[in-house]
Each structure stands twice: as C-alpha cells, then as structure tokens.
CSV table of C-alpha atoms (C1' of nucleotides) and ligand atoms in Angstrom, one decimal:
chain,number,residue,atom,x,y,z
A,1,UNK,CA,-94.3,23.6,28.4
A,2,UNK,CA,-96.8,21.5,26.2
A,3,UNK,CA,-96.5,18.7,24.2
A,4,UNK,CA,-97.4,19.9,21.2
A,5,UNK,CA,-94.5,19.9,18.2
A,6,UNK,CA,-93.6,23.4,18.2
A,7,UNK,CA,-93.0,24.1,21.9
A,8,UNK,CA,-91.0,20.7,22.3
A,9,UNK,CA,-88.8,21.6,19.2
A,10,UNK,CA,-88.4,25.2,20.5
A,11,UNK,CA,-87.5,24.1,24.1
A,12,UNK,CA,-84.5,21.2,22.4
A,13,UNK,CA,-83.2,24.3,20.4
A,14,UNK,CA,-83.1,25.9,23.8
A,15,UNK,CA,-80.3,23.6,24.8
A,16,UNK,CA,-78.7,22.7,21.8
A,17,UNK,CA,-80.4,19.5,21.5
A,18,UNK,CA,-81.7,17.8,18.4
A,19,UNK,CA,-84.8,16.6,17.4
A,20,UNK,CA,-84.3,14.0,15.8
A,21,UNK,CA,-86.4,11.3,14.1
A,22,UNK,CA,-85.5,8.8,17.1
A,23,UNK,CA,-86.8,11.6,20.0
A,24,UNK,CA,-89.8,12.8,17.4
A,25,UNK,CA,-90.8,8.8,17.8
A,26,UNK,CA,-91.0,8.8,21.7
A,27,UNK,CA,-92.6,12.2,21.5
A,28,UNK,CA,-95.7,11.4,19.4
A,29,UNK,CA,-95.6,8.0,20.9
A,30,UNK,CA,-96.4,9.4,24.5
A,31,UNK,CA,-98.4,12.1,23.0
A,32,UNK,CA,-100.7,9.6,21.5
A,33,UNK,CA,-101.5,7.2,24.3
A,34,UNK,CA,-104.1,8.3,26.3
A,35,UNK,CA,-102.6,6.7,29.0
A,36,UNK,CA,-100.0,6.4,31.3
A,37,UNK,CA,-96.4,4.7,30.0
A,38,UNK,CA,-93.8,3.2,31.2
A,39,UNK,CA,-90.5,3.5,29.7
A,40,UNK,CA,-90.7,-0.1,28.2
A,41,UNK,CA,-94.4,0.6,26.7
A,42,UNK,CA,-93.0,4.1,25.3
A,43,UNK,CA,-90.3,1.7,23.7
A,44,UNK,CA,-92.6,-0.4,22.3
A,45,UNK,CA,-94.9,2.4,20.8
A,46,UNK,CA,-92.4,4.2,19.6
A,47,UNK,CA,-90.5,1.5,17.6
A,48,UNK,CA,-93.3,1.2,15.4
A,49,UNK,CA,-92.7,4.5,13.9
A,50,UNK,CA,-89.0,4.2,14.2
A,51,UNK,CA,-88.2,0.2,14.4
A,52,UNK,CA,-84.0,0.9,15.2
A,53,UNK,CA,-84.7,2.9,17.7
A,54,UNK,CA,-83.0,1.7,21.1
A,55,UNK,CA,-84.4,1.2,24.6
A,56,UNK,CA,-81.3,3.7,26.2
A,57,UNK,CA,-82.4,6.4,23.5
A,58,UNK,CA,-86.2,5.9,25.0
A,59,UNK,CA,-84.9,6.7,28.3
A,60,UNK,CA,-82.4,9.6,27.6
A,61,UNK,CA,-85.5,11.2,26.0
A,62,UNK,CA,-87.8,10.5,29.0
A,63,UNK,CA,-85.2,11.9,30.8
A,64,UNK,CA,-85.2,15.5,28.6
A,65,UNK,CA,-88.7,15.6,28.5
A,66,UNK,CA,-89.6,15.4,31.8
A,67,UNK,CA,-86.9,17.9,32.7
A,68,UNK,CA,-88.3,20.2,30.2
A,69,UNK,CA,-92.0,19.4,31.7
A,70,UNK,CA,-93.7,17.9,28.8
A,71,UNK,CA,-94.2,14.9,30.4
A,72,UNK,CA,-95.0,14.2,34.0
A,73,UNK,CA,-94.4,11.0,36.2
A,74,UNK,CA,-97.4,8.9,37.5
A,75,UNK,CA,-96.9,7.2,41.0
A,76,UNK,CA,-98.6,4.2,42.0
A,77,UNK,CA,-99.2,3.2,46.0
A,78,UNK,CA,-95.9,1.3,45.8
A,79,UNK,CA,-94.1,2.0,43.0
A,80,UNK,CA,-93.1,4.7,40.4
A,81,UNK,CA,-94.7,3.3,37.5
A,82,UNK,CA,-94.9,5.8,34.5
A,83,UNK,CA,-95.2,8.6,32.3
A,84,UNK,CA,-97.9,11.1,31.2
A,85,UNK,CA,-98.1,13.8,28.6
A,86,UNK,CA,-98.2,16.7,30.5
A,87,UNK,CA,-99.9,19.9,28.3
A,88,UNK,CA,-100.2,22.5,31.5
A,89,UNK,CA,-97.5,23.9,33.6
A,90,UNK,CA,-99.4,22.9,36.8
A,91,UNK,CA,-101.4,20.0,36.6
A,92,UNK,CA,-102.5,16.7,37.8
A,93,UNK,CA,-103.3,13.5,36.8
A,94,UNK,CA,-106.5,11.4,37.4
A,95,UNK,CA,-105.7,7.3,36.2
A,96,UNK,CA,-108.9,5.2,35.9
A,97,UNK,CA,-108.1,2.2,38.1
A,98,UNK,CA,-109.9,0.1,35.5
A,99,UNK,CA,-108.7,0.9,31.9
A,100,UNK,CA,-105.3,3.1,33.1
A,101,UNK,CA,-106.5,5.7,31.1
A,102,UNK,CA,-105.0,9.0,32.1
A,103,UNK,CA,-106.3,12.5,32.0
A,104,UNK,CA,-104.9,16.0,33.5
A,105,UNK,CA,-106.4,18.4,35.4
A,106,UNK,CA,-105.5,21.9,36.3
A,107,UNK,CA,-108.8,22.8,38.3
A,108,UNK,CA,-106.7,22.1,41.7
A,109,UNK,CA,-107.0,24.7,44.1
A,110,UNK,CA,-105.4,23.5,47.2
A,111,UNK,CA,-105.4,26.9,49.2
A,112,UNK,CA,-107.5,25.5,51.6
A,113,UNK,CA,-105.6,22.1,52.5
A,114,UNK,CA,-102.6,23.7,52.5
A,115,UNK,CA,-103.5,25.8,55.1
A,116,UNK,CA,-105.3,23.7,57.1
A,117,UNK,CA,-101.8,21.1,56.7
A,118,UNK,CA,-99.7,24.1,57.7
A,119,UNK,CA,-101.9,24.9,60.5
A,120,UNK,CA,-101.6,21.4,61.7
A,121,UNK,CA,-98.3,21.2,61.0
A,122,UNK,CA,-96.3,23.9,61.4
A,123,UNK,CA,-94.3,23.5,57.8
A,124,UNK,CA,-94.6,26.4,55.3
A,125,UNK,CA,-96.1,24.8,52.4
A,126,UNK,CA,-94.4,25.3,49.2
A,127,UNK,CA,-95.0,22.4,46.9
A,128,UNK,CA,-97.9,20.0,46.7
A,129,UNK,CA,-98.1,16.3,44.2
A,130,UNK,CA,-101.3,15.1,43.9
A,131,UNK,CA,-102.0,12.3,42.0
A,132,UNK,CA,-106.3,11.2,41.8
A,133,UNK,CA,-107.3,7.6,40.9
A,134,UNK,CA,-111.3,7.0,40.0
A,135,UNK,CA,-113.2,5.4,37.4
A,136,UNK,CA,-113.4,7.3,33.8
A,137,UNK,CA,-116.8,8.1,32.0
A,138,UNK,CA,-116.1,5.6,29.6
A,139,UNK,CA,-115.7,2.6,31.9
A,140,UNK,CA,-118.8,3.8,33.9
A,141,UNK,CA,-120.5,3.9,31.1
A,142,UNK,CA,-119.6,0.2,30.1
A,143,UNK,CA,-120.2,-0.8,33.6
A,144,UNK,CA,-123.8,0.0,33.6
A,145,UNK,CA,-124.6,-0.8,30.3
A,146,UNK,CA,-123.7,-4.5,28.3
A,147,UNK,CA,-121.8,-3.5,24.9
A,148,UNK,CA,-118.6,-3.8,23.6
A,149,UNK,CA,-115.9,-3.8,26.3
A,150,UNK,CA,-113.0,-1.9,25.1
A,151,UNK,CA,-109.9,-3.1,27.0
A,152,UNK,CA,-110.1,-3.7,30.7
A,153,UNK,CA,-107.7,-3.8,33.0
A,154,UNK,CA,-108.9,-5.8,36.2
B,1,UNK,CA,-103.7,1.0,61.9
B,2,UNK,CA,-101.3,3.2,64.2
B,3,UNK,CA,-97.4,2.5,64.6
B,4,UNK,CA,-97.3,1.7,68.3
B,5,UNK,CA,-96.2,-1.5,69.7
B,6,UNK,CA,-99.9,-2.8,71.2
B,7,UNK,CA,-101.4,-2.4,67.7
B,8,UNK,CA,-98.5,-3.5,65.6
B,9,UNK,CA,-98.4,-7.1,67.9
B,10,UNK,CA,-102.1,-7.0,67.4
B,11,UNK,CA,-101.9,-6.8,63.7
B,12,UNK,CA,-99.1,-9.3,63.8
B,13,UNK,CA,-100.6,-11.9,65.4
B,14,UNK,CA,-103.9,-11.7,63.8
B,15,UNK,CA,-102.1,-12.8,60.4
B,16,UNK,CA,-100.0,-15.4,62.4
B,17,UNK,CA,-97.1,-13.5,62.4
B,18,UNK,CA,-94.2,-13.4,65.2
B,19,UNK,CA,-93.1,-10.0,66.3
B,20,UNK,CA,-89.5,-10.9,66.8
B,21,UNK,CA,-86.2,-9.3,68.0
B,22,UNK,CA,-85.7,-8.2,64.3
B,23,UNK,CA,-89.3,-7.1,63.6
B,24,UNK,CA,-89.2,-5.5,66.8
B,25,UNK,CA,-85.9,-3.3,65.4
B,26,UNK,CA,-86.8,-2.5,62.0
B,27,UNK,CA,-90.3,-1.3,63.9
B,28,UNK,CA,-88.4,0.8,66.5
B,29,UNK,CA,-86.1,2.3,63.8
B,30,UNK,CA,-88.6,3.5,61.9
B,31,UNK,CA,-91.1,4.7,64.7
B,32,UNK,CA,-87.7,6.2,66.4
B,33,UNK,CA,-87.0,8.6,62.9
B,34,UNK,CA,-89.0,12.0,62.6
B,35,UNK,CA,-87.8,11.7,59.0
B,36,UNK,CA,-88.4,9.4,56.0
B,37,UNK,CA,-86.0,6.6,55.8
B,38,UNK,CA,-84.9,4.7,52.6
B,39,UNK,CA,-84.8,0.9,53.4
B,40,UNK,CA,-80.8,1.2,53.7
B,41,UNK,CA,-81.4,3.6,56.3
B,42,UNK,CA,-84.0,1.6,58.4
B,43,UNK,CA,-81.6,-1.1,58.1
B,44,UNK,CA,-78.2,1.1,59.2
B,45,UNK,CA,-80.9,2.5,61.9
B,46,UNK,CA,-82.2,-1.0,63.2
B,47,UNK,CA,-78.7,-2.8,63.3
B,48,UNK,CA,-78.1,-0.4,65.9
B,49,UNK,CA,-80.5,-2.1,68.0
B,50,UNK,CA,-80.3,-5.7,66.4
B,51,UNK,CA,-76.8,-5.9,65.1
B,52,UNK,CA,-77.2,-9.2,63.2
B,53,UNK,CA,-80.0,-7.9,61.7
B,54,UNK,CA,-80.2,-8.7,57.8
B,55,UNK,CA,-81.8,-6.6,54.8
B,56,UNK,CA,-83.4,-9.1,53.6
B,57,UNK,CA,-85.6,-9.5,57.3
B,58,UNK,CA,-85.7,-5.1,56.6
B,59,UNK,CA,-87.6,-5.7,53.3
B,60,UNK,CA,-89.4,-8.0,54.8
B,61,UNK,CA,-90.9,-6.1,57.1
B,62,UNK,CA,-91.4,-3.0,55.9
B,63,UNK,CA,-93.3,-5.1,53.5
B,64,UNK,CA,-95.4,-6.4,56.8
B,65,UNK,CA,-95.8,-2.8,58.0
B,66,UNK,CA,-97.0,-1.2,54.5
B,67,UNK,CA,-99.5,-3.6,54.2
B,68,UNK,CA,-101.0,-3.1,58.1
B,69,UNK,CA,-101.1,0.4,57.5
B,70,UNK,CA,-98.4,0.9,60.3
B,71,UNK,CA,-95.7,2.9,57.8
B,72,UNK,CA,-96.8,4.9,54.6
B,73,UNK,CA,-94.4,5.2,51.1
B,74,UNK,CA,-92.8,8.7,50.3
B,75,UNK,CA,-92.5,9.7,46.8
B,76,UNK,CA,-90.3,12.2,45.4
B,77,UNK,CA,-90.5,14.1,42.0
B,78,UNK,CA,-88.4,11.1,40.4
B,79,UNK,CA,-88.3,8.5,42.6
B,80,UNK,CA,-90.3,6.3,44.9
B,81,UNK,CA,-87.9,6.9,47.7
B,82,UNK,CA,-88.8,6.2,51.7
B,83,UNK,CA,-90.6,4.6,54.4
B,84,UNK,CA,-92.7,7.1,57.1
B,85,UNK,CA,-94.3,5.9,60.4
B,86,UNK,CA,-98.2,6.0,59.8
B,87,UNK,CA,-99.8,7.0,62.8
B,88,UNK,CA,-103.6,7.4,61.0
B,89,UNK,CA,-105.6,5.3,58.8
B,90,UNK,CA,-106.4,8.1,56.2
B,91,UNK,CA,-103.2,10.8,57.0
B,92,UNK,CA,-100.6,12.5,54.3
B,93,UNK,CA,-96.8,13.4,54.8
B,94,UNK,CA,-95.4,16.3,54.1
B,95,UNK,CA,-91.6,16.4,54.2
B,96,UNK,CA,-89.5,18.9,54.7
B,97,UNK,CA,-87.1,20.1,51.9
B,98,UNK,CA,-84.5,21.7,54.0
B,99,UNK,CA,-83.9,18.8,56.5
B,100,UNK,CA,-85.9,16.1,55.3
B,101,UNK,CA,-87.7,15.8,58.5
B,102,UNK,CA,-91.2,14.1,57.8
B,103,UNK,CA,-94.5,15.0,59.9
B,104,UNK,CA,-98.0,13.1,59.2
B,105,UNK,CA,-101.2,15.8,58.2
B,106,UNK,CA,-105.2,13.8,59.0
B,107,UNK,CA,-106.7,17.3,57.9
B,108,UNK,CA,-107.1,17.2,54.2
B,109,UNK,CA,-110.8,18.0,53.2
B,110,UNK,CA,-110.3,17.3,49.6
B,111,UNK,CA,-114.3,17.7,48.6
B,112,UNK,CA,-113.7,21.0,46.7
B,113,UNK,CA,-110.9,19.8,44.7
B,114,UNK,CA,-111.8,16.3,43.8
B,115,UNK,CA,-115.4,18.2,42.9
B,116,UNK,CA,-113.9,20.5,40.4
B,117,UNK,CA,-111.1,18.1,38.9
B,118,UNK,CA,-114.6,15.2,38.3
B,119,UNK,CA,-115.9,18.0,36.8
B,120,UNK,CA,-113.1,18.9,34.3
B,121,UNK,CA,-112.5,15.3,33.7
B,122,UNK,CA,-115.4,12.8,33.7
B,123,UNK,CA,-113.9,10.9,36.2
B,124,UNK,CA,-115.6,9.3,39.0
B,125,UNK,CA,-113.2,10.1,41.6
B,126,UNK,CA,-112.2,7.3,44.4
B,127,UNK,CA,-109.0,8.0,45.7
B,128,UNK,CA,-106.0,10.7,46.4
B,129,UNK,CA,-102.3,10.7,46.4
B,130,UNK,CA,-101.2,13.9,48.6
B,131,UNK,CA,-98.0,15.1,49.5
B,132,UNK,CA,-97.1,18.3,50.1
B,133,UNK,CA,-93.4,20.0,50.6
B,134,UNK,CA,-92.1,22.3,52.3
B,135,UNK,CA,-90.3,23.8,55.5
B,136,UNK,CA,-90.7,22.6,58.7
B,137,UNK,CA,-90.9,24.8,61.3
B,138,UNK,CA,-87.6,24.2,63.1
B,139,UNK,CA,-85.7,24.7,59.2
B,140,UNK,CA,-88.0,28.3,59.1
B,141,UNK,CA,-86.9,29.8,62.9
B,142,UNK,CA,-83.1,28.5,62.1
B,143,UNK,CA,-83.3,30.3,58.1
B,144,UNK,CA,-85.1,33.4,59.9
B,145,UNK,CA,-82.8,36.5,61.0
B,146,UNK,CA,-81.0,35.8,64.2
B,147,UNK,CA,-82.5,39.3,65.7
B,148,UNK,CA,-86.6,38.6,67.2
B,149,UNK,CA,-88.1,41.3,65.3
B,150,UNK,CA,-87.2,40.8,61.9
B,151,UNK,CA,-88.6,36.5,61.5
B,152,UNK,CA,-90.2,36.5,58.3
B,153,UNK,CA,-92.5,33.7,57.8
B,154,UNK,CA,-94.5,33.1,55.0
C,1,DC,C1',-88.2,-33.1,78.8
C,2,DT,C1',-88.7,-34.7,73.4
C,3,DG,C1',-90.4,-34.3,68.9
C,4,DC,C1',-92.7,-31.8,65.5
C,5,DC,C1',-94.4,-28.1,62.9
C,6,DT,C1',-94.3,-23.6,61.2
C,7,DA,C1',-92.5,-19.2,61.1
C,8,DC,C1',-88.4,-17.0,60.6
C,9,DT,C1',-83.6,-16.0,59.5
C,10,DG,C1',-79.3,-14.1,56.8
C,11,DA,C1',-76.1,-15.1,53.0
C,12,DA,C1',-75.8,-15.5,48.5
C,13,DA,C1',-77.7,-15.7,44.0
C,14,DA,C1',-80.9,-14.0,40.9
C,15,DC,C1',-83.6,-10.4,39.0
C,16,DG,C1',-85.0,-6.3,36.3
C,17,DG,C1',-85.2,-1.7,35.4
C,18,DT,C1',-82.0,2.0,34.6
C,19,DT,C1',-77.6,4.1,33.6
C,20,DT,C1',-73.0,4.1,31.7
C,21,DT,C1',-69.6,3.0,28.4
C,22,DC,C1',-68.0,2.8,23.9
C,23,DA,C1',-67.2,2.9,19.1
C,24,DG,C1',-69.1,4.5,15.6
C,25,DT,C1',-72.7,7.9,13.0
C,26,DT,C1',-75.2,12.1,12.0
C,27,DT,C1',-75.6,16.9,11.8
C,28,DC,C1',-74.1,21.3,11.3
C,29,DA,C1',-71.1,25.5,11.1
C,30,DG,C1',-67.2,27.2,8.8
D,1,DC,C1',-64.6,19.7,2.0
D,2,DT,C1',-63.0,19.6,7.5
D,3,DG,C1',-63.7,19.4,12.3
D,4,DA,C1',-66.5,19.8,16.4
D,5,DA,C1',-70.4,18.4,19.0
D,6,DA,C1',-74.6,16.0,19.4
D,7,DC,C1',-76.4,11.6,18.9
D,8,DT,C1',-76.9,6.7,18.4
D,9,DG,C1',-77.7,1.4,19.8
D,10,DA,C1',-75.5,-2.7,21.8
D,11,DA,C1',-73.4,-4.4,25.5
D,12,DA,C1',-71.8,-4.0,30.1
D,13,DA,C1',-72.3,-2.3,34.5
D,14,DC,C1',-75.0,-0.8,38.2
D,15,DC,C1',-77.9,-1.2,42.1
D,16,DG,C1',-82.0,-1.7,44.8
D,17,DT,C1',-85.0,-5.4,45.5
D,18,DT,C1',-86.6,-10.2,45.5
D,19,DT,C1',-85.9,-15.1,45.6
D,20,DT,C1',-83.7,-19.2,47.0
D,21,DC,C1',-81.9,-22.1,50.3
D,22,DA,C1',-80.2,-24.4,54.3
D,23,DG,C1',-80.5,-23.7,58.7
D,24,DT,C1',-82.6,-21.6,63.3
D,25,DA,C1',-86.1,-20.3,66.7
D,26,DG,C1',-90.1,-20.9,69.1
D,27,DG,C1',-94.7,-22.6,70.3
D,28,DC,C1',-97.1,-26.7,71.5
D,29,DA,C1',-98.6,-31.8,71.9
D,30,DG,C1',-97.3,-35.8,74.0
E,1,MN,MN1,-102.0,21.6,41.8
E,2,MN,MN1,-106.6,12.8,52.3
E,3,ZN,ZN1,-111.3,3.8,32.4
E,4,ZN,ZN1,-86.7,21.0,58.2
DNA sequence: CTGCCTACTGAAAACGGTTTTCAGTTTCAG
DNA sequence: CTGAAACTGAAAACCGTTTTCAGTAGGCAG
C-alpha cells in the first residue's frame, strides 16, 4: 500500500474509517518530508495545514497508517525514533547520517544472507528488517564542494 | 568485544570501572539467556543471583555493556524491545518467532545488497541494521510431524 | 589500622513519550 | 429530521527509563 491519496482513502474505506481533514493533515504532512518523523515533528508539520489538530489524533493516525503499511518505522542503534513514508510493499530505508534525509529502496535481495544465516544458524528464515545508514548524494556533494549548506545535522 | 567474563573485566577496568557483585549479575543474567531479555527480565533474572539487586544498577549496566560491545539491542516491528549477549564485534541476531529464543549470525556478506540499494539511491552507504526472523531449529523439529519420515522443513 | 577519595548503590522522585478516558462533535444512513 | 457510529482534543493516566540523593563499598596512602 502507497502513500499516494487514492490508495490511502481506498484502504480507510476498507475499514470504515474516515478521512478526514485532521488524518488528510498527517498524511501529506509525512508524505512531504523527505525525511524521517517522529510523531512530535509529524505534529508539528501537520498543524500547519490543520492548526486544531491534536497530538493523540497524530498518533491514532500513525497508528492506522502504519498498520495499513503506508508508513514504515525507522530504528536507530538505541532507540525507535521515527516514521517514513513507505510507497512499496517491501522496502527499506537508507537515513543519511548527516542531513536525516530518508530514501527507500526495494533493490534488496537478501537470498544469499539468508542462507548463509540459516546455514549458520539453523533457524528457517522467514522475515528480514534492514535498515541502511550512509551519506546522501546531496551531502557528498556539499562535502566536497564550498556552497550553500542546506541544513546539517552534525 | 565478546561477553565473557576476562574481556568484560578487561573492558571494565580500562574505563575505571568496578565489576561488582551486581555488575557481575546483570552480566551472568544476560550471558546465561539463549533469548532476548527486556530490562525487567534481566533484572527478574539477575535478582536471582543478587537478590538486593536494584533496576536502577540493571540500567546501568546494560548501559555499560551496550556501549563495550558486550550485549547488542533487539528491535521488533514496533518497538525497541531487548538486550542479546554480543559475542562478535560485527554479528546480527535473529530471533526466533515461535519461542523467542535469540542466536547471533557473523556471516552476512552484504556487498551485493548495499551495491544495488547505492545504486537505486545515491547514497554512499556506511552502515547496516540486520535482523532477520524466523524459526529456530528446536521450534521447526517440535512443529514437524511426530512420525521421522514426514519432517518438512523449509 | 585510619582516613580519604572515588566508584557505586537502591529508593524515590522526576521525566517524557504514548495511551486512555471522557464529554462532546461530525458524518452519514435511513 | 433521528439515531448510530466514527471521530475529536484536552486532560489524565500510564509506564519504561533516567535523575537525584544520601548513604555504602572498596582501593590505596600514610
Ligand atoms: Mn527486503
Ligand atoms: Mn553485517
Ligand atoms: Zn544527507
Ligand atoms: Zn524457537
């Protein structure tokens, strides 16, 4: 399930929920950050397309949405830290440890780690989370070249 | 940074640190588990040992531990949710969804995948986040018909 | 031994993100 | 219109984790 209008509105129909204006405001609001959220930064976004909406109302929608699989959550080494759109129905996310810009990926086939783990290991393999950290092409770019630096984060 | 006593006093006393009775009980809790253990359940496992043990002096520690390299964090799907002894510097965990049982994997050749996914995305890739699921191999033979003949494994 | 310094401790309080409760409000079918 | 069900935000509750604090343990110099 994407993120894109349609399929979100199709998938509330789906279980008698309602789209409405407040859960339209935390959709385009995670749908338009390029990167990763948390549910306090969501509020924040959202509230400026929809100023009464509430911080329980942010998470009851997280909630849906990620149930539904339009948005994924991001891990960090030590905590759970956010949210992603999430336009595949397998994919993965790469965060850019300088700017926490946050892209997908569906190019992930694990067939040979998986067996090589299962082969170590014993386990039949059913499920695999990977999560990849790097440095985009945007903040590679700024690091070799002086220019205007967009927003940094380190 | 393995999770056996020699190395964990070593690491301990290089930052100054006294490997005491308690330290010495949260460390044999979790190096005693073959599954992943909330804090709550380090500390129910550790008083064992160290009754007067506090969770305060369990935070602590795993805290300690995390940062030596001697235990590794678990994430689920939702939540960040566990504590497994690390017994390599770069290993992964995969957990078992029937029993929870937890076993450490060393052989992940991730070359092909992070390739493609820096391709797809741009990124420069630095890190990964594995974790793979699935069924251990004692959960398998006890699912599996009773008979020999019929095990079917996958 | 004594005294001193620092690491360490658990209980309790504080913290902060998330969930629940609650008393309305909105939406929609009939 | 009426009634049912979904939905809402504010406030309270919740709960895992961290901080505070007053005291304890242990190594070491004298
Ligand atoms: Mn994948
Ligand atoms: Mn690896
Ligand atoms: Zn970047
Ligand atoms: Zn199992």
């Amino acid at each position: 399930m994407a993120l894109d209008a349609d399929s979100i509105a199709r998938s509330f129909a789906e279980r008698g929920l309602r789209l409405t204006r407040q859960r339209r405001a935390v959709v385009d609001a995670v749908a338009a950050a390029g990167a990763s959220l948390s549910a306090l930064q969501v509020f924040d976004a959202a509230r400026e397309r929809c100023p009464e909406l509430g911080l329980t109302t942010v998470y009851r929608t997280l909630e849906v949405l990620s149930e539904i699989g339009a948005v994924r959550r991001v891990h960090g080494p030590d905590h759970c830290e956010a949210f992603v759109p999430a336009g595949a129905v397998h994919g993965h996310t790469v965060v850019c440890s300088s700017c926490g810009r946050a892209t997908e990926f569906t190019q992930c086939d694990m067939h040979a780690v998986v067996d090589a783990a299962a082969r170590q290991t014993g386990y039949e393999i059913t499920e695999h989370f990977l999560q990849l950290s790097g440095i985009c092409a945007a903040c590679n770019a700024a690091a070799g070249a002086p220019g205007p630096s967009g927003k940094g984060a380190g």
